[in-house]
Amino acid sequence: MASLGVNIDHVATLRQARYRADPFSVLAEPDPTEAARLAEEAGAAVVTAHLREDQRHIQREDILRIRRIVRRLNLEMAFLPEMIAFACELRPDEVCLVPERREEVTTEGGLNLLGQEERFRPGIARLRAAGILVTAFIDPVEAQVRAARAAGADCVELHTGGYANAIRVEDQEKEIAKQTAAADLAHSLGLEVHAGHGLTYRNVRRYVARVPHLHTLNIGHAIVCRALWVGWQKAIREMVGLAAGE
Ligand code: PXP
């Protein structure tokens, strides 16, 4: 059973496909801020957006606008000094630290925190001192969970791509076992457990039924796709129900 964080990046992707030159023109649509407002109205507990360095979808201005209207914002960002400074000023409710490579289509793997705990510690402490819940997006590997704890994170977001991409039932079971072990360990270390990446209307029910201690699932692409057929708020309401284990 988990709450739903709705990732609105791909609403911005659609806008940028047509209005890259002037995303805040009066003509530009769809508006990610309106998507965020409607997502909360439909039951999303959190609005999640990734401000990438190249601003390929969400723009800095989007984040400023969304911050003003949502109840709970989770800002995904790279661990970079300028992003940490931006977040400390903006004060989103949550920051999720993700690896970022320019050439990737989407976030491909979790952060590698092994041996990096001391490098991450001061930046994470700064974010936490600004009142922000800090999450590390990691692969479901026990050493990464321990490293996230050692670096001072409040929370881990388990990368569910391995589970989402497994086609054979035995491969899915192996991934569920990894997710379960990572979630159990995180919980025992006092970390909140989030999960996301590649979760869909087809695979989320089993995930939620099997993996313990889930607090929030962050889901984007599947919701945007389903919204094309049934509408944004219905797609979100359906996923809120699935995340809750209904
Ligand atoms: N969580 C993190 C850290 C992500 O980077 C992403 C993708 O941007 C998601 C969750 C959502 O993934 P998806 O769009 O596949 O649902």
PDB file of C-alpha atoms and ligand atoms in Angstrom:
ATOM      1  CA  MET A   1       0.000   0.000   0.000  1.00  0.00           C
ATOM      2  CA  ALA A   2       1.490   3.323  -1.046  1.00  0.00           C
ATOM      3  CA  SER A   3       0.626   6.918  -1.866  1.00  0.00           C
ATOM      4  CA  LEU A   4       1.091   8.152  -5.393  1.00  0.00           C
ATOM      5  CA  GLY A   5       3.541  10.758  -6.597  1.00  0.00           C
ATOM      6  CA  VAL A   6       2.676  11.835 -10.127  1.00  0.00           C
ATOM      7  CA  ASN A   7       5.668  12.661 -12.296  1.00  0.00           C
ATOM      8  CA  ILE A   8       4.634  15.418 -14.714  1.00  0.00           C
ATOM      9  CA  ASP A   9       7.821  15.577 -16.820  1.00  0.00           C
ATOM     10  CA  HIS A  10       6.143  14.173 -19.905  1.00  0.00           C
ATOM     11  CA  VAL A  11       3.423  16.815 -19.847  1.00  0.00           C
ATOM     12  CA  ALA A  12       6.294  19.235 -20.364  1.00  0.00           C
ATOM     13  CA  THR A  13       7.807  16.934 -23.003  1.00  0.00           C
ATOM     14  CA  LEU A  14       4.630  17.329 -25.036  1.00  0.00           C
ATOM     15  CA  ARG A  15       4.650  21.110 -24.670  1.00  0.00           C
ATOM     16  CA  GLN A  16       8.312  21.333 -25.635  1.00  0.00           C
ATOM     17  CA  ALA A  17       7.640  19.283 -28.787  1.00  0.00           C
ATOM     18  CA  ARG A  18       5.724  22.288 -30.159  1.00  0.00           C
ATOM     19  CA  TYR A  19       6.708  25.323 -28.041  1.00  0.00           C
ATOM     20  CA  ARG A  20      10.394  24.819 -27.277  1.00  0.00           C
ATOM     21  CA  ALA A  21      11.205  28.346 -28.438  1.00  0.00           C
ATOM     22  CA  ASP A  22       8.675  29.981 -26.097  1.00  0.00           C
ATOM     23  CA  PRO A  23       7.285  27.534 -23.530  1.00  0.00           C
ATOM     24  CA  PHE A  24       5.569  30.292 -21.540  1.00  0.00           C
ATOM     25  CA  SER A  25       3.824  31.931 -24.474  1.00  0.00           C
ATOM     26  CA  VAL A  26       0.067  32.353 -24.001  1.00  0.00           C
ATOM     27  CA  LEU A  27      -0.309  29.773 -26.766  1.00  0.00           C
ATOM     28  CA  ALA A  28       1.848  27.081 -25.183  1.00  0.00           C
ATOM     29  CA  GLU A  29       0.132  23.863 -24.085  1.00  0.00           C
ATOM     30  CA  PRO A  30      -0.192  21.569 -22.207  1.00  0.00           C
ATOM     31  CA  ASP A  31       0.753  23.455 -19.054  1.00  0.00           C
ATOM     32  CA  PRO A  32       2.643  21.344 -16.462  1.00  0.00           C
ATOM     33  CA  THR A  33       1.421  23.616 -13.667  1.00  0.00           C
ATOM     34  CA  GLU A  34      -2.191  22.858 -14.576  1.00  0.00           C
ATOM     35  CA  ALA A  35      -1.279  19.162 -14.750  1.00  0.00           C
ATOM     36  CA  ALA A  36       0.111  19.438 -11.214  1.00  0.00           C
ATOM     37  CA  ARG A  37      -3.018  21.158  -9.923  1.00  0.00           C
ATOM     38  CA  LEU A  38      -5.305  18.572 -11.502  1.00  0.00           C
ATOM     39  CA  ALA A  39      -3.099  15.722 -10.258  1.00  0.00           C
ATOM     40  CA  GLU A  40      -3.502  16.805  -6.652  1.00  0.00           C
ATOM     41  CA  GLU A  41      -7.231  17.302  -7.181  1.00  0.00           C
ATOM     42  CA  ALA A  42      -7.413  13.694  -8.469  1.00  0.00           C
ATOM     43  CA  GLY A  43      -5.718  12.318  -5.360  1.00  0.00           C
ATOM     44  CA  ALA A  44      -1.972  12.473  -5.971  1.00  0.00           C
ATOM     45  CA  ALA A  45      -0.183  12.876  -2.635  1.00  0.00           C
ATOM     46  CA  VAL A  46       2.884  14.367  -4.301  1.00  0.00           C
ATOM     47  CA  VAL A  47       3.757  16.112  -7.554  1.00  0.00           C
ATOM     48  CA  THR A  48       7.160  15.074  -8.864  1.00  0.00           C
ATOM     49  CA  ALA A  49       9.182  16.895 -11.507  1.00  0.00           C
ATOM     50  CA  HIS A  50      12.742  16.499 -12.716  1.00  0.00           C
ATOM     51  CA  LEU A  51      14.568  19.725 -13.467  1.00  0.00           C
ATOM     52  CA  ARG A  52      17.314  18.430 -15.725  1.00  0.00           C
ATOM     53  CA  GLU A  53      20.400  20.486 -16.371  1.00  0.00           C
ATOM     54  CA  ASP A  54      19.488  20.686 -20.075  1.00  0.00           C
ATOM     55  CA  GLN A  55      15.842  21.613 -19.245  1.00  0.00           C
ATOM     56  CA  ARG A  56      14.704  19.269 -21.997  1.00  0.00           C
ATOM     57  CA  HIS A  57      11.194  19.043 -20.538  1.00  0.00           C
ATOM     58  CA  ILE A  58      10.547  20.812 -17.230  1.00  0.00           C
ATOM     59  CA  GLN A  59      11.875  24.382 -17.165  1.00  0.00           C
ATOM     60  CA  ARG A  60      13.119  26.235 -14.120  1.00  0.00           C
ATOM     61  CA  GLU A  61      10.128  28.581 -14.458  1.00  0.00           C
ATOM     62  CA  ASP A  62       7.769  25.565 -14.341  1.00  0.00           C
ATOM     63  CA  ILE A  63       9.219  24.565 -10.991  1.00  0.00           C
ATOM     64  CA  LEU A  64       8.755  28.071  -9.583  1.00  0.00           C
ATOM     65  CA  ARG A  65       5.116  28.114 -10.724  1.00  0.00           C
ATOM     66  CA  ILE A  66       4.365  24.586  -9.504  1.00  0.00           C
ATOM     67  CA  ARG A  67       5.961  25.292  -6.129  1.00  0.00           C
ATOM     68  CA  ARG A  68       3.463  28.116  -5.597  1.00  0.00           C
ATOM     69  CA  ILE A  69       0.350  25.996  -6.114  1.00  0.00           C
ATOM     70  CA  VAL A  70       0.942  22.415  -4.957  1.00  0.00           C
ATOM     71  CA  ARG A  71       0.631  20.989  -1.471  1.00  0.00           C
ATOM     72  CA  ARG A  72       3.651  18.686  -1.834  1.00  0.00           C
ATOM     73  CA  LEU A  73       6.446  18.983  -4.389  1.00  0.00           C
ATOM     74  CA  ASN A  74       9.187  16.419  -4.958  1.00  0.00           C
ATOM     75  CA  LEU A  75      12.008  17.948  -7.004  1.00  0.00           C
ATOM     76  CA  GLU A  76      14.164  15.401  -8.805  1.00  0.00           C
ATOM     77  CA  MET A  77      17.616  16.778  -9.504  1.00  0.00           C
ATOM     78  CA  ALA A  78      21.262  15.970 -10.004  1.00  0.00           C
ATOM     79  CA  PHE A  79      23.670  16.347  -7.096  1.00  0.00           C
ATOM     80  CA  LEU A  80      25.274  19.564  -8.335  1.00  0.00           C
ATOM     81  CA  PRO A  81      26.183  22.686  -6.303  1.00  0.00           C
ATOM     82  CA  GLU A  82      23.952  24.974  -8.386  1.00  0.00           C
ATOM     83  CA  MET A  83      20.982  22.603  -8.029  1.00  0.00           C
ATOM     84  CA  ILE A  84      21.505  22.314  -4.288  1.00  0.00           C
ATOM     85  CA  ALA A  85      21.566  26.124  -4.016  1.00  0.00           C
ATOM     86  CA  PHE A  86      18.395  26.342  -6.141  1.00  0.00           C
ATOM     87  CA  ALA A  87      16.602  23.760  -3.972  1.00  0.00           C
ATOM     88  CA  CYS A  88      17.632  25.419  -0.716  1.00  0.00           C
ATOM     89  CA  GLU A  89      16.108  28.653  -1.971  1.00  0.00           C
ATOM     90  CA  LEU A  90      12.964  27.042  -3.411  1.00  0.00           C
ATOM     91  CA  ARG A  91      12.390  24.670  -0.493  1.00  0.00           C
ATOM     92  CA  PRO A  92      10.425  21.904  -2.161  1.00  0.00           C
ATOM     93  CA  ASP A  93       8.990  19.437   0.347  1.00  0.00           C
ATOM     94  CA  GLU A  94      11.235  16.709  -1.010  1.00  0.00           C
ATOM     95  CA  VAL A  95      14.326  16.416  -3.173  1.00  0.00           C
ATOM     96  CA  CYS A  96      15.130  13.168  -4.936  1.00  0.00           C
ATOM     97  CA  LEU A  97      18.782  12.965  -5.954  1.00  0.00           C
ATOM     98  CA  VAL A  98      19.197  11.202  -9.289  1.00  0.00           C
ATOM     99  CA  PRO A  99      22.140  10.554 -11.600  1.00  0.00           C
ATOM    100  CA  GLU A 100      21.966  12.590 -14.791  1.00  0.00           C
ATOM    101  CA  ARG A 101      23.679  11.968 -18.098  1.00  0.00           C
ATOM    102  CA  ARG A 102      22.927  14.281 -20.980  1.00  0.00           C
ATOM    103  CA  GLU A 103      22.756  11.564 -23.610  1.00  0.00           C
ATOM    104  CA  GLU A 104      20.277   9.365 -21.721  1.00  0.00           C
ATOM    105  CA  VAL A 105      16.610   9.330 -22.779  1.00  0.00           C
ATOM    106  CA  THR A 106      15.476   9.006 -19.174  1.00  0.00           C
ATOM    107  CA  THR A 107      17.140   8.241 -15.830  1.00  0.00           C
ATOM    108  CA  GLU A 108      18.822   4.925 -16.530  1.00  0.00           C
ATOM    109  CA  GLY A 109      20.106   3.660 -13.205  1.00  0.00           C
ATOM    110  CA  GLY A 110      20.287   4.565  -9.569  1.00  0.00           C
ATOM    111  CA  LEU A 111      22.896   6.792  -7.964  1.00  0.00           C
ATOM    112  CA  ASN A 112      26.124   5.045  -7.110  1.00  0.00           C
ATOM    113  CA  LEU A 113      26.758   6.066  -3.509  1.00  0.00           C
ATOM    114  CA  LEU A 114      29.358   3.421  -2.724  1.00  0.00           C
ATOM    115  CA  GLY A 115      32.515   5.091  -1.497  1.00  0.00           C
ATOM    116  CA  GLN A 116      30.801   8.446  -2.150  1.00  0.00           C
ATOM    117  CA  GLU A 117      29.132   8.871   1.228  1.00  0.00           C
ATOM    118  CA  GLU A 118      31.491  11.649   2.365  1.00  0.00           C
ATOM    119  CA  ARG A 119      31.094  13.531  -0.936  1.00  0.00           C
ATOM    120  CA  PHE A 120      27.301  13.483  -0.608  1.00  0.00           C
ATOM    121  CA  ARG A 121      27.076  14.135   3.101  1.00  0.00           C
ATOM    122  CA  PRO A 122      27.523  17.967   3.212  1.00  0.00           C
ATOM    123  CA  GLY A 123      25.100  18.628   0.316  1.00  0.00           C
ATOM    124  CA  ILE A 124      22.471  16.336   1.818  1.00  0.00           C
ATOM    125  CA  ALA A 125      22.940  18.009   5.200  1.00  0.00           C
ATOM    126  CA  ARG A 126      22.406  21.411   3.572  1.00  0.00           C
ATOM    127  CA  LEU A 127      19.186  20.294   1.946  1.00  0.00           C
ATOM    128  CA  ARG A 128      17.933  18.760   5.193  1.00  0.00           C
ATOM    129  CA  ALA A 129      18.826  21.921   7.100  1.00  0.00           C
ATOM    130  CA  ALA A 130      16.535  23.787   4.672  1.00  0.00           C
ATOM    131  CA  GLY A 131      13.699  21.525   5.859  1.00  0.00           C
ATOM    132  CA  ILE A 132      13.690  19.290   2.768  1.00  0.00           C
ATOM    133  CA  LEU A 133      13.158  15.519   2.927  1.00  0.00           C
ATOM    134  CA  VAL A 134      16.097  14.049   1.003  1.00  0.00           C
ATOM    135  CA  THR A 135      15.729  10.891  -1.045  1.00  0.00           C
ATOM    136  CA  ALA A 136      18.458   8.978  -2.846  1.00  0.00           C
ATOM    137  CA  PHE A 137      17.321   7.171  -5.996  1.00  0.00           C
ATOM    138  CA  ILE A 138      19.211   3.882  -5.901  1.00  0.00           C
ATOM    139  CA  ASP A 139      19.191   0.419  -7.368  1.00  0.00           C
ATOM    140  CA  PRO A 140      17.733  -2.208  -4.995  1.00  0.00           C
ATOM    141  CA  VAL A 141      21.136  -3.241  -3.687  1.00  0.00           C
ATOM    142  CA  GLU A 142      21.750  -3.565   0.028  1.00  0.00           C
ATOM    143  CA  ALA A 143      25.154  -1.819  -0.064  1.00  0.00           C
ATOM    144  CA  GLN A 144      23.524   1.186  -1.773  1.00  0.00           C
ATOM    145  CA  VAL A 145      20.849   1.332   0.931  1.00  0.00           C
ATOM    146  CA  ARG A 146      23.543   1.361   3.618  1.00  0.00           C
ATOM    147  CA  ALA A 147      25.475   4.034   1.724  1.00  0.00           C
ATOM    148  CA  ALA A 148      22.346   6.203   1.433  1.00  0.00           C
ATOM    149  CA  ARG A 149      21.926   5.954   5.196  1.00  0.00           C
ATOM    150  CA  ALA A 150      25.611   6.772   5.754  1.00  0.00           C
ATOM    151  CA  ALA A 151      25.355   9.793   3.436  1.00  0.00           C
ATOM    152  CA  GLY A 152      22.546  11.141   5.616  1.00  0.00           C
ATOM    153  CA  ALA A 153      19.496  10.636   3.361  1.00  0.00           C
ATOM    154  CA  ASP A 154      16.030  10.419   4.943  1.00  0.00           C
ATOM    155  CA  CYS A 155      14.683   8.122   2.339  1.00  0.00           C
ATOM    156  CA  VAL A 156      15.536   5.849  -0.579  1.00  0.00           C
ATOM    157  CA  GLU A 157      13.637   5.596  -3.833  1.00  0.00           C
ATOM    158  CA  LEU A 158      14.153   2.075  -5.150  1.00  0.00           C
ATOM    159  CA  HIS A 159      14.682   1.927  -8.903  1.00  0.00           C
ATOM    160  CA  THR A 160      11.993  -0.420 -10.209  1.00  0.00           C
ATOM    161  CA  GLY A 161      13.258  -0.574 -13.799  1.00  0.00           C
ATOM    162  CA  GLY A 162      14.639  -4.106 -13.351  1.00  0.00           C
ATOM    163  CA  TYR A 163      11.241  -5.329 -12.180  1.00  0.00           C
ATOM    164  CA  ALA A 164       9.364  -3.374 -14.854  1.00  0.00           C
ATOM    165  CA  ASN A 165      11.544  -4.717 -17.664  1.00  0.00           C
ATOM    166  CA  ALA A 166      11.434  -8.371 -16.542  1.00  0.00           C
ATOM    167  CA  ILE A 167       9.158 -10.330 -18.848  1.00  0.00           C
ATOM    168  CA  ARG A 168       9.412 -13.895 -17.544  1.00  0.00           C
ATOM    169  CA  VAL A 169       7.707 -14.611 -14.226  1.00  0.00           C
ATOM    170  CA  GLU A 170      10.894 -16.072 -12.712  1.00  0.00           C
ATOM    171  CA  ASP A 171      12.810 -12.914 -13.600  1.00  0.00           C
ATOM    172  CA  GLN A 172      10.060 -10.783 -12.070  1.00  0.00           C
ATOM    173  CA  GLU A 173      10.255 -12.898  -8.909  1.00  0.00           C
ATOM    174  CA  LYS A 174      14.017 -12.358  -8.687  1.00  0.00           C
ATOM    175  CA  GLU A 175      13.478  -8.619  -8.973  1.00  0.00           C
ATOM    176  CA  ILE A 176      10.723  -8.659  -6.334  1.00  0.00           C
ATOM    177  CA  ALA A 177      13.115 -10.487  -3.993  1.00  0.00           C
ATOM    178  CA  LYS A 178      15.766  -7.773  -4.522  1.00  0.00           C
ATOM    179  CA  GLN A 179      13.218  -5.013  -3.976  1.00  0.00           C
ATOM    180  CA  THR A 180      11.918  -6.705  -0.823  1.00  0.00           C
ATOM    181  CA  ALA A 181      15.385  -7.158   0.678  1.00  0.00           C
ATOM    182  CA  ALA A 182      16.283  -3.523  -0.059  1.00  0.00           C
ATOM    183  CA  ALA A 183      12.977  -2.241   1.348  1.00  0.00           C
ATOM    184  CA  ASP A 184      13.321  -4.360   4.514  1.00  0.00           C
ATOM    185  CA  LEU A 185      16.850  -3.120   5.096  1.00  0.00           C
ATOM    186  CA  ALA A 186      15.956   0.526   4.423  1.00  0.00           C
ATOM    187  CA  HIS A 187      13.050   0.318   6.846  1.00  0.00           C
ATOM    188  CA  SER A 188      15.209  -1.303   9.514  1.00  0.00           C
ATOM    189  CA  LEU A 189      17.733   1.549   9.143  1.00  0.00           C
ATOM    190  CA  GLY A 190      14.976   4.123   9.655  1.00  0.00           C
ATOM    191  CA  LEU A 191      14.756   5.200   6.008  1.00  0.00           C
ATOM    192  CA  GLU A 192      11.423   5.924   4.327  1.00  0.00           C
ATOM    193  CA  VAL A 193      10.895   3.752   1.238  1.00  0.00           C
ATOM    194  CA  HIS A 194       9.777   5.148  -2.109  1.00  0.00           C
ATOM    195  CA  ALA A 195       9.920   3.378  -5.464  1.00  0.00           C
ATOM    196  CA  GLY A 196       9.560   4.196  -9.113  1.00  0.00           C
ATOM    197  CA  HIS A 197      10.565   4.010 -12.745  1.00  0.00           C
ATOM    198  CA  GLY A 198       8.742   1.939 -15.322  1.00  0.00           C
ATOM    199  CA  LEU A 199       5.764   1.100 -13.113  1.00  0.00           C
ATOM    200  CA  THR A 200       2.577   0.650 -15.149  1.00  0.00           C
ATOM    201  CA  TYR A 201      -1.096  -0.218 -14.762  1.00  0.00           C
ATOM    202  CA  ARG A 202      -0.144  -3.835 -15.490  1.00  0.00           C
ATOM    203  CA  ASN A 203       2.803  -4.337 -13.168  1.00  0.00           C
ATOM    204  CA  VAL A 204       2.081  -2.112 -10.173  1.00  0.00           C
ATOM    205  CA  ARG A 205      -0.535  -4.257  -8.439  1.00  0.00           C
ATOM    206  CA  ARG A 206       1.858  -7.165  -7.937  1.00  0.00           C
ATOM    207  CA  TYR A 207       4.675  -4.867  -6.863  1.00  0.00           C
ATOM    208  CA  VAL A 208       2.568  -3.198  -4.170  1.00  0.00           C
ATOM    209  CA  ALA A 209       1.192  -6.510  -2.935  1.00  0.00           C
ATOM    210  CA  ARG A 210       4.651  -8.000  -2.478  1.00  0.00           C
ATOM    211  CA  VAL A 211       7.143  -5.285  -1.529  1.00  0.00           C
ATOM    212  CA  PRO A 212       6.880  -4.109   2.101  1.00  0.00           C
ATOM    213  CA  HIS A 213       7.178  -0.672   3.737  1.00  0.00           C
ATOM    214  CA  LEU A 214       6.256   1.320   0.613  1.00  0.00           C
ATOM    215  CA  HIS A 215       5.470   4.934   1.399  1.00  0.00           C
ATOM    216  CA  THR A 216       5.239   6.513  -2.072  1.00  0.00           C
ATOM    217  CA  LEU A 217       5.405   5.346  -5.690  1.00  0.00           C
ATOM    218  CA  ASN A 218       6.541   7.893  -8.275  1.00  0.00           C
ATOM    219  CA  ILE A 219       4.974   7.201 -11.642  1.00  0.00           C
ATOM    220  CA  GLY A 220       4.930   9.296 -14.812  1.00  0.00           C
ATOM    221  CA  HIS A 221       5.104   7.751 -18.250  1.00  0.00           C
ATOM    222  CA  ALA A 222       2.352   5.167 -17.813  1.00  0.00           C
ATOM    223  CA  ILE A 223      -0.052   7.771 -16.426  1.00  0.00           C
ATOM    224  CA  VAL A 224       0.573  10.178 -19.305  1.00  0.00           C
ATOM    225  CA  CYS A 225      -0.005   7.314 -21.774  1.00  0.00           C
ATOM    226  CA  ARG A 226      -3.238   6.186 -20.120  1.00  0.00           C
ATOM    227  CA  ALA A 227      -4.419   9.794 -19.947  1.00  0.00           C
ATOM    228  CA  LEU A 228      -4.492   9.855 -23.751  1.00  0.00           C
ATOM    229  CA  TRP A 229      -7.310   7.299 -23.658  1.00  0.00           C
ATOM    230  CA  VAL A 230      -9.221   8.087 -20.463  1.00  0.00           C
ATOM    231  CA  GLY A 231      -8.180  11.609 -19.452  1.00  0.00           C
ATOM    232  CA  TRP A 232      -5.609  12.878 -16.985  1.00  0.00           C
ATOM    233  CA  GLN A 233      -7.633  12.797 -13.788  1.00  0.00           C
ATOM    234  CA  LYS A 234      -9.229   9.391 -14.433  1.00  0.00           C
ATOM    235  CA  ALA A 235      -5.775   7.955 -15.192  1.00  0.00           C
ATOM    236  CA  ILE A 236      -4.499   9.371 -11.906  1.00  0.00           C
ATOM    237  CA  ARG A 237      -7.491   8.158  -9.882  1.00  0.00           C
ATOM    238  CA  GLU A 238      -6.993   4.657 -11.262  1.00  0.00           C
ATOM    239  CA  MET A 239      -3.313   4.667 -10.341  1.00  0.00           C
ATOM    240  CA  VAL A 240      -4.018   6.104  -6.866  1.00  0.00           C
ATOM    241  CA  GLY A 241      -6.259   3.073  -6.308  1.00  0.00           C
ATOM    242  CA  LEU A 242      -3.671   0.583  -7.603  1.00  0.00           C
ATOM    243  CA  ALA A 243      -0.909   2.136  -5.487  1.00  0.00           C
ATOM    244  CA  ALA A 244      -3.192   1.848  -2.457  1.00  0.00           C
ATOM    245  CA  GLY A 245      -3.526  -1.885  -3.175  1.00  0.00           C
ATOM    246  CA  GLU A 246      -7.151  -1.773  -4.312  1.00  0.00           C
TER     247      GLU A 246
HETATM  248  N1  PXP B   1      11.478   8.088 -10.208  1.00  0.00           N
HETATM  249  C1  PXP B   1      12.589   8.627 -10.754  1.00  0.00           C
HETATM  250  C2  PXP B   1      13.737   8.919  -9.866  1.00  0.00           C
HETATM  251  C3  PXP B   1      12.649   8.937 -12.121  1.00  0.00           C
HETATM  252  O1  PXP B   1      13.767   9.475 -12.636  1.00  0.00           O
HETATM  253  C4  PXP B   1      11.522   8.671 -12.932  1.00  0.00           C
HETATM  254  C5  PXP B   1      11.557   8.980 -14.386  1.00  0.00           C
HETATM  255  O2  PXP B   1      11.768  10.305 -14.605  1.00  0.00           O
HETATM  256  C6  PXP B   1      10.376   8.129 -12.319  1.00  0.00           C
HETATM  257  C7  PXP B   1      10.399   7.816 -10.961  1.00  0.00           C
HETATM  258  C8  PXP B   1       9.131   7.857 -13.091  1.00  0.00           C
HETATM  259  O3  PXP B   1       9.363   6.893 -14.053  1.00  0.00           O
HETATM  260  P1  PXP B   1       8.269   6.568 -15.142  1.00  0.00           P
HETATM  261  O4  PXP B   1       8.086   7.804 -15.976  1.00  0.00           O
HETATM  262  O5  PXP B   1       8.851   5.425 -15.889  1.00  0.00           O
HETATM  263  O6  PXP B   1       6.994   6.213 -14.403  1.00  0.00           O
END
